[in-house]
């Protein structure tokens, strides 16, 4: 008896070479629009997030990521924004003037980075103390 339902190949989209980053990111965007998030393009996300974390990006690729980001659900874009915020906080940006000029060209990314920095600053400051309410103060 032969098994007819077993397939040895995963039907995900293959990742193209580095010189086709725009094509890869367009595929990721199309998959997100269609709701095919991690099943088919999870390996794309992992590769680009690894590149971002290793600082193996140029401004052109960062601009492509920012331009082709899918609003509300783009882990690659979120990874880029978090990494920029983290580098700015630690002061490890290799080219601060270039990064500022890049963020000026991509205001949506700049606002996201600033929002992340604001959230981190709030968390670092600690929770806001609650006011104590005295109930039945007249009975004391």
Tab-separated table of C-alpha atoms in Angstrom:
chain	number	residue	atom	x	y	z
A	1	UNK	CA	0.000	0.000	0.000
A	2	UNK	CA	1.327	3.439	-0.911
A	3	UNK	CA	0.877	6.582	1.107
A	4	UNK	CA	-0.617	9.206	-1.149
A	5	UNK	CA	-0.825	12.067	1.344
A	6	UNK	CA	2.799	12.363	2.427
A	7	UNK	CA	4.818	15.108	0.804
A	8	UNK	CA	8.499	15.543	1.512
A	9	UNK	CA	8.677	19.149	0.380
A	10	UNK	CA	7.439	22.198	2.236
A	11	UNK	CA	5.522	24.474	-0.089
A	12	UNK	CA	6.999	27.766	1.025
A	13	UNK	CA	8.358	30.483	-1.197
A	14	UNK	CA	12.104	30.312	-1.729
A	15	UNK	CA	14.308	33.185	-0.689
A	16	UNK	CA	16.202	34.833	-3.527
A	17	UNK	CA	19.769	36.079	-3.424
A	18	UNK	CA	20.826	39.291	-1.709
A	19	UNK	CA	20.836	41.373	-4.878
A	20	UNK	CA	17.049	40.931	-5.120
A	21	UNK	CA	16.087	42.384	-1.724
A	22	UNK	CA	13.318	44.512	-3.207
A	23	UNK	CA	11.770	41.448	-4.845
A	24	UNK	CA	11.993	39.478	-1.586
A	25	UNK	CA	10.380	42.283	0.403
A	26	UNK	CA	7.607	42.627	-2.193
A	27	UNK	CA	6.912	38.899	-1.794
A	28	UNK	CA	6.769	39.344	1.989
A	29	UNK	CA	4.376	42.293	1.610
A	30	UNK	CA	2.113	40.329	-0.745
A	31	UNK	CA	2.058	37.396	1.678
A	32	UNK	CA	1.100	39.698	4.558
A	33	UNK	CA	-1.667	41.319	2.506
A	34	UNK	CA	-3.027	37.847	1.736
A	35	UNK	CA	-2.697	36.726	5.360
A	36	UNK	CA	0.025	34.137	4.678
A	37	UNK	CA	2.277	35.487	7.398
A	38	UNK	CA	4.623	32.976	9.004
A	39	UNK	CA	3.799	29.824	7.123
A	40	UNK	CA	5.241	30.930	3.830
A	41	UNK	CA	7.573	33.828	4.592
A	42	UNK	CA	8.832	33.205	8.136
A	43	UNK	CA	12.305	32.423	6.812
A	44	UNK	CA	12.338	35.815	5.036
A	45	UNK	CA	11.564	37.526	8.334
A	46	UNK	CA	14.276	35.608	10.143
A	47	UNK	CA	16.940	36.370	7.552
A	48	UNK	CA	16.185	40.096	7.400
A	49	UNK	CA	15.911	40.437	11.191
A	50	UNK	CA	19.273	38.683	11.522
A	51	UNK	CA	20.753	41.159	9.027
A	52	UNK	CA	19.278	44.050	11.004
A	53	UNK	CA	20.593	42.756	14.345
A	54	UNK	CA	24.066	42.167	12.901
A	55	UNK	CA	24.100	45.714	11.452
A	56	UNK	CA	24.587	44.221	7.994
A	57	UNK	CA	22.398	46.834	6.279
A	58	UNK	CA	22.902	49.881	4.169
A	59	UNK	CA	20.558	52.849	3.980
A	60	UNK	CA	19.202	51.639	0.644
A	61	UNK	CA	17.971	48.342	2.103
A	62	UNK	CA	16.647	50.095	5.203
A	63	UNK	CA	14.738	52.466	2.914
A	64	UNK	CA	13.299	49.539	0.962
A	65	UNK	CA	12.139	47.905	4.208
A	66	UNK	CA	10.563	51.185	5.352
A	67	UNK	CA	8.893	51.820	1.984
A	68	UNK	CA	7.456	48.317	1.557
A	69	UNK	CA	6.329	47.896	5.176
A	70	UNK	CA	2.824	46.539	5.659
A	71	UNK	CA	1.100	48.726	8.271
A	72	UNK	CA	0.128	47.008	11.476
A	73	UNK	CA	1.739	43.638	10.799
A	74	UNK	CA	5.324	43.724	9.617
A	75	UNK	CA	7.864	42.062	11.916
A	76	UNK	CA	10.790	43.096	9.688
A	77	UNK	CA	9.793	46.770	9.961
A	78	UNK	CA	9.251	46.392	13.719
A	79	UNK	CA	12.674	44.763	14.058
A	80	UNK	CA	14.270	47.652	12.145
A	81	UNK	CA	12.537	50.283	14.291
A	82	UNK	CA	13.430	48.496	17.543
A	83	UNK	CA	17.046	48.114	16.483
A	84	UNK	CA	17.378	51.792	15.542
A	85	UNK	CA	15.820	52.823	18.871
A	86	UNK	CA	18.162	50.487	20.740
A	87	UNK	CA	21.245	51.791	18.926
A	88	UNK	CA	20.244	55.395	19.571
A	89	UNK	CA	19.638	54.677	23.257
A	90	UNK	CA	23.006	52.972	23.691
A	91	UNK	CA	24.833	55.525	21.546
A	92	UNK	CA	26.237	52.869	19.220
A	93	UNK	CA	25.065	54.390	15.928
A	94	UNK	CA	28.078	54.408	13.605
A	95	UNK	CA	26.809	57.340	11.505
A	96	UNK	CA	24.435	59.538	13.575
A	97	UNK	CA	24.163	62.273	10.930
A	98	UNK	CA	23.426	59.759	8.183
A	99	UNK	CA	20.816	58.029	10.337
A	100	UNK	CA	19.145	61.351	11.137
A	101	UNK	CA	19.041	62.229	7.427
A	102	UNK	CA	17.632	58.765	6.671
A	103	UNK	CA	14.915	59.106	9.325
A	104	UNK	CA	14.032	62.559	7.972
A	105	UNK	CA	13.322	60.880	4.614
A	106	UNK	CA	11.103	58.258	6.312
A	107	UNK	CA	8.917	60.133	8.825
A	108	UNK	CA	6.711	57.121	9.612
A	109	UNK	CA	9.749	55.127	10.700
A	110	UNK	CA	11.045	58.125	12.657
A	111	UNK	CA	7.739	58.397	14.567
A	112	UNK	CA	7.767	54.667	15.302
A	113	UNK	CA	11.356	54.842	16.604
A	114	UNK	CA	10.468	57.846	18.779
A	115	UNK	CA	7.406	56.022	20.120
A	116	UNK	CA	9.581	53.023	21.021
A	117	UNK	CA	12.112	55.297	22.717
A	118	UNK	CA	9.293	56.953	24.659
A	119	UNK	CA	7.931	53.589	25.753
A	120	UNK	CA	11.364	52.450	26.909
A	121	UNK	CA	11.883	55.705	28.827
A	122	UNK	CA	8.520	55.260	30.565
A	123	UNK	CA	9.345	51.667	31.519
A	124	UNK	CA	12.743	52.736	32.857
A	125	UNK	CA	11.174	55.440	35.025
A	126	UNK	CA	9.005	52.816	36.691
A	127	UNK	CA	5.314	52.717	37.406
A	128	UNK	CA	3.469	55.863	38.296
A	129	UNK	CA	2.509	55.718	41.989
A	130	UNK	CA	-1.200	55.495	42.632
A	131	UNK	CA	-2.902	57.978	44.867
A	132	UNK	CA	-4.174	56.626	48.092
A	133	UNK	CA	-7.830	57.250	48.587
A	134	UNK	CA	-9.004	57.537	52.135
A	135	UNK	CA	-12.419	56.029	52.506
A	136	UNK	CA	-14.638	56.970	55.350
A	137	UNK	CA	-12.234	59.665	56.547
A	138	UNK	CA	-14.916	60.973	58.922
A	139	UNK	CA	-14.932	57.731	60.931
A	140	UNK	CA	-11.296	58.024	62.004
